[in-house]
């Protein structure tokens, strides 16, 4: 799990490599064209010289009419030579991935949007390595796996209830901002809680927010290992998770429960609630009393501040395996 600054630095390196590649390919195209087109090199030099003269005239305050006309004529000659060989006018120009910043990563002294897009892609790949985000979306959540039988407590079929629930979660993702509520998705195993959380992550990432996904046993296991492994920094891991625009803490209840775990879970939840940063927790624990027994009153009270969303139905994984 990389910090936001680490993602930013990697994105800058990626964009810089794009610029370097584009310029190298342009140099190769230029060398090939010069070898194939007689007079091309002379025409290029003419454009360069005329451009310098035009710039000098402008800088010295002189009338640029004559030098500008000479430059335009030189460019026209160069374009004609390229066209005669079947090449476009920009055949010798670098083909930058981002036209706006020309792969410099900055526009008018500010970070270009292309850098943020690369950061999103890097974070998405990171999540995909830990989950099935690449195949998780609301469109792939099939309602046919939820029973279409009437539920007396709901007063409607479970399928109808789950259809509305998933639409509400989709709306949550599409309208996500820093004022969004924290959610606790709970219910028995195999009902699509993780799938829905990752579907939210996919949409929120596209909205230019930083999303971090961690499974509870893996994340807190790393924190504990970091106490004895100098290659990992527990404080950085916790700070990174605490500062994400959206944190998804998956499978709460499957970790090894210890005083170290409880201390860090409380710190994580408390930091994010204090900063008013949205968190999504998924858990198979459906009993509030058991939740408090496992995680202490202080932790359960913070989880109680989350919007509680219950998933109902029968284990979808079992149903799919039987098909």
Coordinates of N, CA and C in Angstrom, one line a residue, residues 26-241:
X26 N 10.1 10.4 -32.1 CA 10.1 11.5 -33.0 C 11.5 11.6 -33.7
X27 N 12.5 11.4 -32.9 CA 13.9 11.5 -33.5 C 14.1 10.4 -34.5
X28 N 13.6 9.2 -34.2 CA 13.7 8.1 -35.1 C 12.9 8.4 -36.4
X29 N 11.7 8.9 -36.3 CA 10.9 9.3 -37.4 C 11.6 10.3 -38.3
X30 N 12.2 11.3 -37.6 CA 12.9 12.4 -38.3 C 14.1 11.8 -39.1
X31 N 14.9 10.9 -38.5 CA 16.0 10.4 -39.2 C 15.6 9.6 -40.4
X32 N 14.5 8.8 -40.2 CA 14.0 8.0 -41.3 C 13.5 8.9 -42.5
X33 N 12.8 10.0 -42.1 CA 12.2 10.9 -43.1 C 13.3 11.6 -43.9
X34 N 14.3 12.0 -43.1 CA 15.5 12.8 -43.8 C 16.2 11.9 -44.7
X35 N 16.3 10.6 -44.4 CA 17.0 9.7 -45.3 C 16.2 9.4 -46.6
X36 N 14.9 9.5 -46.4 CA 14.0 9.2 -47.6 C 13.6 10.4 -48.4
X37 N 13.7 11.6 -47.9 CA 13.2 12.8 -48.6 C 14.3 13.7 -48.9
X38 N 14.7 13.9 -50.1 CA 15.8 14.8 -50.5 C 15.3 16.3 -50.1
X39 N 16.2 17.0 -49.5 CA 15.9 18.4 -49.2 C 15.1 18.6 -47.9
X40 N 14.8 17.6 -47.2 CA 14.0 17.7 -46.0 C 14.8 18.4 -44.9
X41 N 16.1 17.9 -44.8 CA 16.9 18.5 -43.7 C 17.1 20.0 -43.9
X42 N 17.3 20.4 -45.2 CA 17.4 21.8 -45.5 C 16.2 22.6 -45.1
X43 N 15.0 22.0 -45.5 CA 13.7 22.6 -45.2 C 13.5 22.8 -43.7
X44 N 13.9 21.8 -42.9 CA 13.8 21.9 -41.4 C 14.7 23.0 -40.9
X45 N 15.9 23.1 -41.4 CA 16.8 24.1 -40.9 C 16.3 25.5 -41.3
X46 N 15.7 25.6 -42.5 CA 15.1 26.9 -42.9 C 14.0 27.3 -41.9
X47 N 13.2 26.3 -41.5 CA 12.1 26.7 -40.5 C 12.7 27.1 -39.2
X48 N 13.8 26.4 -38.8 CA 14.4 26.7 -37.5 C 15.0 28.1 -37.5
X49 N 15.7 28.5 -38.6 CA 16.4 29.8 -38.7 C 15.3 30.9 -38.8
X50 N 14.3 30.7 -39.6 CA 13.3 31.7 -39.8 C 12.5 31.9 -38.4
X51 N 12.4 30.8 -37.7 CA 11.7 30.9 -36.4 C 12.5 31.7 -35.4
X52 N 13.8 31.6 -35.4 CA 14.7 32.3 -34.5 C 14.6 33.8 -34.9
X53 N 14.7 34.1 -36.2 CA 14.6 35.5 -36.7 C 13.3 36.2 -36.3
X54 N 12.2 35.4 -36.4 CA 10.9 36.0 -36.1 C 10.8 36.3 -34.6
X55 N 11.4 35.4 -33.8 CA 11.4 35.5 -32.3 C 12.2 36.7 -31.9
X56 N 13.4 36.9 -32.5 CA 14.3 38.0 -32.2 C 13.6 39.4 -32.6
X57 N 12.9 39.3 -33.7 CA 12.2 40.6 -34.2 C 11.1 40.9 -33.1
X58 N 10.4 39.9 -32.7 CA 9.4 40.2 -31.7 C 9.9 40.7 -30.4
X59 N 11.0 40.1 -29.9 CA 11.6 40.5 -28.7 C 12.2 41.9 -28.7
X60 N 12.7 42.3 -29.8 CA 13.3 43.6 -30.0 C 12.2 44.7 -30.3
X61 N 11.0 44.3 -30.4 CA 9.9 45.3 -30.7 C 9.8 45.7 -32.2
X62 N 10.5 45.0 -33.1 CA 10.4 45.3 -34.5 C 9.2 44.8 -35.1
X63 N 8.9 45.3 -36.3 CA 7.7 44.7 -37.1 C 8.0 43.3 -37.5
X64 N 7.1 42.4 -37.2 CA 7.4 41.0 -37.5 C 6.7 40.5 -38.8
X65 N 6.2 41.4 -39.5 CA 5.4 41.1 -40.7 C 6.2 40.3 -41.7
X66 N 7.4 40.8 -42.0 CA 8.3 40.1 -43.0 C 8.8 38.8 -42.5
X67 N 9.3 38.8 -41.2 CA 9.9 37.6 -40.7 C 8.8 36.5 -40.5
X68 N 7.6 36.9 -40.1 CA 6.5 36.0 -39.9 C 6.1 35.3 -41.2
X69 N 6.1 36.2 -42.3 CA 5.7 35.7 -43.6 C 6.8 34.7 -44.1
X70 N 8.1 35.0 -43.9 CA 9.2 34.1 -44.3 C 9.1 32.7 -43.5
X71 N 8.7 32.8 -42.2 CA 8.6 31.6 -41.4 C 7.4 30.7 -42.0
X72 N 6.3 31.4 -42.3 CA 5.1 30.7 -42.8 C 5.4 30.0 -44.1
X73 N 6.2 30.7 -44.9 CA 6.6 30.1 -46.2 C 7.5 28.9 -46.0
X74 N 8.4 29.0 -45.1 CA 9.3 27.9 -44.8 C 8.6 26.6 -44.3
X75 N 7.6 26.9 -43.4 CA 6.8 25.8 -42.9 C 5.9 25.2 -44.0
X76 N 5.4 26.0 -44.9 CA 4.6 25.5 -46.0 C 5.4 24.6 -46.9
X77 N 6.7 25.0 -47.1 CA 7.5 24.2 -48.0 C 7.8 22.8 -47.3
X78 N 8.1 22.9 -46.0 CA 8.3 21.6 -45.2 C 7.1 20.7 -45.2
X79 N 5.9 21.3 -45.1 CA 4.7 20.5 -45.1 C 4.5 19.9 -46.4
X80 N 4.8 20.6 -47.5 CA 4.6 20.1 -48.9 C 5.6 18.9 -49.1
X81 N 6.8 19.0 -48.6 CA 7.7 17.9 -48.8 C 7.2 16.6 -48.1
X82 N 6.7 16.8 -46.8 CA 6.2 15.7 -46.1 C 5.0 15.1 -46.8
X83 N 4.1 15.9 -47.3 CA 2.9 15.5 -47.9 C 3.2 14.7 -49.2
X84 N 4.2 15.1 -49.9 CA 4.6 14.5 -51.2 C 5.1 13.0 -50.9
X85 N 5.6 12.8 -49.7 CA 6.1 11.5 -49.3 C 5.0 10.7 -48.6
X86 N 3.8 11.2 -48.5 CA 2.7 10.5 -47.8 C 2.7 10.7 -46.3
X87 N 3.4 11.7 -45.8 CA 3.4 11.9 -44.4 C 2.6 13.1 -44.0
X88 N 2.0 13.1 -42.8 CA 1.2 14.2 -42.3 C 2.1 15.4 -41.9
X89 N 1.5 16.6 -41.8 CA 2.3 17.8 -41.4 C 3.1 17.6 -40.1
X90 N 2.5 16.8 -39.2 CA 3.1 16.7 -37.9 C 3.9 15.4 -37.7
X91 N 4.3 14.9 -38.9 CA 5.0 13.6 -38.8 C 6.3 13.6 -38.0
X92 N 7.0 14.8 -37.9 CA 8.2 14.9 -37.2 C 8.1 15.4 -35.8
X93 N 6.8 15.6 -35.4 CA 6.6 16.1 -34.0 C 6.4 15.0 -33.1
X94 N 6.8 15.1 -31.8 CA 6.6 14.0 -30.8 C 5.1 13.8 -30.6
X95 N 4.7 12.6 -30.4 CA 3.3 12.3 -30.2 C 3.1 12.0 -28.7
X96 N 2.8 13.1 -28.0 CA 2.7 13.1 -26.5 C 1.4 12.4 -26.2
X97 N 1.4 11.7 -25.1 CA 0.1 11.1 -24.6 C -0.9 12.1 -24.2
X98 N -0.4 13.1 -23.4 CA -1.2 14.3 -23.0 C -0.9 15.5 -23.8
X99 N -1.9 15.9 -24.6 CA -1.7 17.1 -25.5 C -1.6 18.4 -24.7
X100 N -2.3 18.3 -23.5 CA -2.4 19.5 -22.7 C -1.0 20.0 -22.1
X101 N -0.3 19.0 -21.5 CA 0.9 19.4 -20.9 C 2.1 18.8 -21.6
X102 N 1.9 18.1 -22.8 CA 2.9 17.5 -23.5 C 3.8 16.6 -22.7
X103 N 3.2 15.9 -21.8 CA 3.8 14.9 -20.9 C 4.9 15.5 -20.0
X104 N 4.7 16.8 -19.6 CA 5.6 17.4 -18.7 C 5.0 17.2 -17.2
X105 N 3.7 16.9 -17.2 CA 3.1 16.8 -15.9 C 2.6 18.0 -15.2
X106 N 2.8 19.2 -15.9 CA 2.4 20.5 -15.3 C 1.8 21.4 -16.4
X107 N 0.9 22.2 -16.0 CA 0.3 23.2 -16.9 C 0.1 24.5 -16.1
X108 N 0.7 25.6 -16.5 CA 0.7 26.9 -15.8 C 1.1 26.7 -14.3
X109 N 2.1 25.9 -14.1 CA 2.6 25.7 -12.7 C 1.8 24.8 -11.9
X110 N 0.8 24.2 -12.4 CA 0.0 23.3 -11.6 C 0.0 21.8 -12.2
X111 N -0.2 20.9 -11.3 CA -0.2 19.5 -11.7 C -1.2 19.2 -12.8
X112 N -0.9 18.6 -13.9 CA -1.8 18.3 -14.9 C -2.7 17.2 -14.5
X113 N -3.9 17.2 -15.1 CA -4.9 16.1 -14.8 C -4.4 14.7 -15.2
X114 N -3.5 14.7 -16.2 CA -3.0 13.4 -16.6 C -2.2 12.7 -15.5
X115 N -1.6 13.5 -14.6 CA -0.8 12.9 -13.5 C -1.8 12.3 -12.5
X116 N -2.9 13.0 -12.3 CA -3.9 12.4 -11.4 C -4.5 11.1 -11.9
X117 N -4.7 11.1 -13.3 CA -5.3 9.9 -13.9 C -4.3 8.7 -13.7
X118 N -3.0 9.0 -13.9 CA -2.1 7.9 -13.7 C -2.1 7.4 -12.2
X119 N -2.2 8.4 -11.3 CA -2.3 8.0 -9.9 C -3.5 7.1 -9.6
X120 N -4.6 7.4 -10.3 CA -5.8 6.5 -10.1 C -5.6 5.2 -10.7
X121 N -4.9 5.1 -11.9 CA -4.6 3.8 -12.5 C -3.7 3.0 -11.6
X122 N -2.7 3.6 -11.0 CA -1.8 2.9 -10.1 C -2.5 2.4 -8.9
X123 N -3.4 3.2 -8.3 CA -4.1 2.8 -7.1 C -5.1 1.6 -7.5
X124 N -5.7 1.7 -8.7 CA -6.6 0.7 -9.1 C -5.8 -0.7 -9.3
X125 N -4.6 -0.6 -9.8 CA -3.8 -1.8 -10.0 C -3.5 -2.4 -8.6
X126 N -3.2 -1.5 -7.7 CA -2.9 -2.0 -6.3 C -4.0 -2.7 -5.7
X127 N -5.2 -2.1 -5.9 CA -6.4 -2.8 -5.3 C -6.7 -4.1 -6.1
X128 N -6.5 -4.1 -7.4 CA -6.8 -5.3 -8.1 C -5.8 -6.4 -7.7
X129 N -4.6 -6.1 -7.2 CA -3.7 -7.1 -6.8 C -4.2 -7.8 -5.5
X130 N -5.1 -7.0 -4.7 CA -5.5 -7.5 -3.5 C -7.0 -8.0 -3.5
X131 N -7.6 -7.8 -4.7 CA -9.0 -8.1 -4.7 C -9.4 -8.5 -6.2
X132 N -10.8 -8.5 -6.4 CA -11.3 -8.7 -7.7 C -11.9 -7.5 -8.3
X133 N -11.3 -6.3 -8.0 CA -11.9 -5.1 -8.5 C -12.1 -5.0 -10.0
X134 N -11.2 -5.7 -10.7 CA -11.3 -5.6 -12.2 C -12.6 -6.3 -12.7
X135 N -13.2 -7.1 -11.9 CA -14.5 -7.7 -12.4 C -15.6 -7.3 -11.5
X136 N -15.4 -6.4 -10.5 CA -16.5 -6.0 -9.6 C -17.1 -4.7 -10.1
X137 N -18.4 -4.8 -10.4 CA -19.2 -3.6 -10.7 C -20.6 -3.9 -10.3
X138 N -21.4 -2.9 -10.2 CA -22.8 -3.1 -9.9 C -23.5 -3.9 -11.0
X139 N -23.1 -3.7 -12.2 CA -23.7 -4.3 -13.4 C -23.5 -5.8 -13.3
X140 N -22.5 -6.3 -12.6 CA -22.3 -7.8 -12.6 C -22.9 -8.4 -11.3
X141 N -23.6 -7.6 -10.5 CA -24.3 -8.2 -9.4 C -25.7 -8.6 -9.8
X142 N -25.9 -9.9 -10.0 CA -27.1 -10.4 -10.6 C -28.2 -10.6 -9.5
X143 N -29.3 -10.0 -9.6 CA -30.3 -10.1 -8.6 C -31.0 -11.5 -8.5
X144 N -30.8 -12.2 -9.6 CA -31.4 -13.6 -9.7 C -30.9 -14.5 -8.6
X145 N -29.8 -14.2 -8.0 CA -29.2 -15.0 -6.9 C -29.9 -14.7 -5.6
X146 N -30.6 -13.6 -5.5 CA -31.3 -13.3 -4.2 C -32.7 -13.9 -4.3
X147 N -33.2 -14.5 -3.2 CA -34.5 -15.1 -3.2 C -35.7 -14.2 -3.5
X148 N -36.6 -14.6 -4.4 CA -37.7 -13.8 -4.8 C -38.9 -14.1 -3.9
X149 N -38.7 -14.5 -2.7 CA -39.8 -14.9 -1.8 C -40.0 -13.8 -0.8
X150 N -41.3 -13.7 -0.3 CA -41.7 -12.6 0.6 C -41.0 -12.8 1.9
X151 N -40.5 -11.7 2.4 CA -39.9 -11.7 3.8 C -40.8 -10.9 4.7
X152 N -41.3 -11.6 5.7 CA -42.3 -11.0 6.6 C -41.8 -9.7 7.3
X153 N -40.5 -9.8 7.7 CA -40.0 -8.6 8.4 C -39.8 -7.4 7.5
X154 N -39.4 -7.7 6.2 CA -39.2 -6.7 5.3 C -40.5 -6.2 4.7
X155 N -41.5 -7.1 4.6 CA -42.7 -6.7 3.9 C -42.6 -6.7 2.4
X156 N -41.6 -7.3 1.9 CA -41.3 -7.4 0.5 C -40.3 -8.5 0.2
X157 N -40.2 -9.0 -1.1 CA -39.3 -10.0 -1.4 C -37.8 -9.6 -1.1
X158 N -37.0 -10.5 -0.7 CA -35.6 -10.2 -0.5 C -35.0 -9.6 -1.8
X159 N -35.3 -10.2 -3.0 CA -34.8 -9.7 -4.2 C -35.1 -8.2 -4.5
X160 N -36.3 -7.8 -4.1 CA -36.7 -6.4 -4.3 C -36.0 -5.5 -3.3
X161 N -35.8 -6.0 -2.1 CA -35.1 -5.3 -1.1 C -33.6 -5.1 -1.5
X162 N -33.0 -6.2 -2.0 CA -31.6 -6.1 -2.4 C -31.4 -5.3 -3.7
X163 N -32.4 -5.3 -4.6 CA -32.3 -4.4 -5.7 C -32.3 -3.0 -5.4
X164 N -33.1 -2.6 -4.4 CA -33.1 -1.2 -3.9 C -31.8 -0.8 -3.2
X165 N -31.3 -1.8 -2.4 CA -30.1 -1.6 -1.6 C -28.9 -1.3 -2.6
X166 N -28.8 -2.1 -3.6 CA -27.7 -2.0 -4.5 C -27.8 -0.7 -5.3
X167 N -29.0 -0.3 -5.6 CA -29.2 1.0 -6.3 C -28.8 2.2 -5.4
X168 N -29.1 2.1 -4.1 CA -28.7 3.1 -3.2 C -27.2 3.2 -3.0
X169 N -26.5 2.0 -3.0 CA -25.1 2.0 -3.0 C -24.4 2.6 -4.2
X170 N -25.0 2.3 -5.4 CA -24.5 2.9 -6.6 C -24.6 4.4 -6.6
X171 N -25.8 4.9 -6.1 CA -26.0 6.3 -6.0 C -24.9 6.9 -5.0
X172 N -24.7 6.2 -3.9 CA -23.7 6.6 -2.9 C -22.3 6.8 -3.6
X173 N -21.9 5.9 -4.5 CA -20.7 6.0 -5.1 C -20.6 7.1 -6.1
X174 N -21.7 7.3 -6.9 CA -21.8 8.3 -7.9 C -21.8 9.7 -7.3
X175 N -22.3 9.8 -6.1 CA -22.4 11.1 -5.5 C -21.4 11.3 -4.4
X176 N -20.4 10.4 -4.4 CA -19.4 10.4 -3.3 C -18.6 11.7 -3.2
X177 N -18.4 12.2 -2.0 CA -17.5 13.4 -1.7 C -17.0 13.2 -0.3
X178 N -16.3 14.2 0.2 CA -15.7 14.1 1.5 C -16.8 14.2 2.6
X179 N -18.0 14.6 2.2 CA -19.1 14.6 3.2 C -19.9 13.4 3.2
X180 N -19.6 12.4 2.5 CA -20.3 11.1 2.4 C -20.3 10.4 3.8
X181 N -21.3 9.7 4.0 CA -21.4 8.9 5.3 C -20.5 7.7 5.2
X182 N -20.1 7.2 6.4 CA -19.4 5.9 6.5 C -20.4 4.8 6.5
X183 N -20.1 3.7 5.9 CA -21.0 2.6 5.8 C -20.5 1.3 6.4
X184 N -21.4 0.5 7.0 CA -21.1 -0.8 7.5 C -22.0 -1.8 6.8
X185 N -21.4 -2.6 5.9 CA -22.1 -3.6 5.1 C -22.0 -4.9 5.9
X186 N -23.1 -5.4 6.4 CA -23.0 -6.6 7.2 C -24.0 -7.6 6.7
X187 N -23.8 -8.9 7.0 CA -24.7 -10.0 6.6 C -23.9 -11.2 6.5
X188 N -24.5 -12.3 6.3 CA -23.9 -13.6 6.3 C -22.9 -13.7 5.1
X189 N -22.0 -14.7 5.1 CA -21.0 -14.8 4.0 C -21.7 -15.1 2.7
X190 N -21.0 -14.6 1.6 CA -21.4 -14.9 0.3 C -22.6 -14.1 -0.3
X191 N -22.9 -12.9 0.3 CA -24.0 -12.2 -0.2 C -23.7 -11.0 -1.0
X192 N -22.4 -10.8 -1.3 CA -22.0 -9.7 -2.2 C -21.5 -8.4 -1.5
X193 N -21.2 -8.5 -0.2 CA -20.7 -7.3 0.5 C -19.4 -6.7 -0.1
X194 N -18.4 -7.6 -0.2 CA -17.2 -7.2 -0.8 C -17.3 -6.8 -2.2
X195 N -18.1 -7.5 -3.0 CA -18.4 -7.1 -4.4 C -18.9 -5.7 -4.5
X196 N -19.9 -5.4 -3.6 CA -20.5 -4.1 -3.7 C -19.5 -3.0 -3.2
X197 N -18.7 -3.3 -2.2 CA -17.7 -2.3 -1.7 C -16.7 -2.0 -2.8
X198 N -16.3 -3.0 -3.6 CA -15.3 -2.8 -4.6 C -15.9 -2.1 -5.8
X199 N -17.2 -2.4 -6.0 CA -18.0 -1.6 -7.1 C -18.0 -0.1 -6.8
X200 N -18.2 0.2 -5.5 CA -18.1 1.6 -5.0 C -16.7 2.1 -5.3
X201 N -15.7 1.3 -4.9 CA -14.3 1.8 -5.1 C -14.0 2.1 -6.6
X202 N -14.5 1.3 -7.5 CA -14.3 1.5 -8.9 C -14.8 2.9 -9.4
X203 N -16.1 3.2 -8.9 CA -16.7 4.5 -9.3 C -16.0 5.6 -8.6
X204 N -15.7 5.5 -7.4 CA -15.1 6.6 -6.6 C -13.7 6.9 -7.2
X205 N -12.9 5.9 -7.6 CA -11.6 6.2 -8.2 C -11.7 7.0 -9.4
X206 N -12.8 6.8 -10.2 CA -13.0 7.6 -11.4 C -13.4 9.0 -11.1
X207 N -13.8 9.3 -9.9 CA -14.2 10.7 -9.5 C -13.0 11.5 -9.0
X208 N -11.7 10.9 -9.1 CA -10.5 11.6 -8.7 C -10.3 11.6 -7.2
X209 N -10.9 10.6 -6.5 CA -10.6 10.4 -5.1 C -9.6 9.3 -4.9
X210 N -8.9 9.3 -3.9 CA -7.9 8.2 -3.6 C -8.6 7.2 -2.7
X211 N -8.6 6.0 -3.1 CA -9.3 4.9 -2.4 C -8.3 3.8 -2.0
X212 N -8.3 3.4 -0.8 CA -7.5 2.4 -0.3 C -8.4 1.2 0.2
X213 N -8.1 0.0 -0.3 CA -8.8 -1.2 0.0 C -7.8 -2.1 0.8
X214 N -8.2 -2.6 2.0 CA -7.4 -3.5 2.7 C -8.4 -4.6 3.3
X215 N -7.9 -5.8 3.4 CA -8.6 -6.8 4.2 C -8.1 -6.7 5.6
X216 N -9.1 -6.8 6.5 CA -8.7 -6.7 8.0 C -7.6 -7.6 8.4
X217 N -7.6 -8.9 8.1 CA -6.5 -9.7 8.6 C -5.2 -9.4 8.0
X218 N -5.2 -9.0 6.7 CA -3.9 -8.7 6.0 C -3.3 -7.4 6.5
X219 N -4.2 -6.4 6.7 CA -3.7 -5.1 7.1 C -3.1 -5.1 8.5
X220 N -3.9 -5.6 9.4 CA -3.5 -5.6 10.8 C -2.3 -6.6 11.0
X221 N -2.3 -7.6 10.2 CA -1.1 -8.5 10.2 C 0.1 -7.8 9.8
X222 N 0.0 -7.0 8.8 CA 1.2 -6.2 8.3 C 1.6 -5.2 9.4
X223 N 0.7 -4.6 10.0 CA 1.0 -3.7 11.1 C 1.8 -4.3 12.2
X224 N 1.3 -5.5 12.6 CA 2.0 -6.2 13.7 C 3.4 -6.7 13.2
X225 N 3.5 -7.2 12.0 CA 4.8 -7.6 11.5 C 5.8 -6.5 11.4
X226 N 5.3 -5.3 11.1 CA 6.1 -4.1 11.0 C 6.9 -3.8 12.3
X227 N 6.3 -4.2 13.4 CA 7.0 -4.0 14.7 C 8.3 -4.7 14.7
X228 N 8.5 -5.8 14.0 CA 9.7 -6.6 14.0 C 10.5 -6.6 12.7
X229 N 9.9 -6.0 11.7 CA 10.5 -5.9 10.4 C 10.9 -4.5 10.0
X230 N 12.2 -4.2 10.0 CA 12.6 -2.8 9.7 C 12.3 -2.3 8.3
X231 N 11.9 -3.3 7.4 CA 11.6 -2.9 6.0 C 10.2 -2.2 5.9
X232 N 9.4 -2.4 6.9 CA 8.1 -1.8 6.9 C 7.9 -0.9 8.1
X233 N 7.1 0.2 7.8 CA 6.9 1.2 8.8 C 5.4 1.2 9.2
X234 N 5.1 0.7 10.4 CA 3.8 0.6 10.9 C 3.1 2.0 11.0
X235 N 3.8 3.0 11.4 CA 3.2 4.3 11.5 C 2.8 4.8 10.1
X236 N 3.6 4.6 9.1 CA 3.3 5.0 7.7 C 2.1 4.3 7.2
X237 N 2.0 2.9 7.4 CA 0.8 2.1 7.0 C -0.4 2.7 7.6
X238 N -0.4 2.9 8.9 CA -1.6 3.4 9.6 C -2.0 4.8 9.2
X239 N -1.0 5.7 9.0 CA -1.2 7.0 8.6 C -1.8 7.1 7.1
X240 N -1.3 6.2 6.3 CA -1.8 6.2 4.9 C -3.3 5.7 4.9
X241 N -3.6 4.7 5.6 CA -5.0 4.2 5.7 C -5.9 5.3 6.3

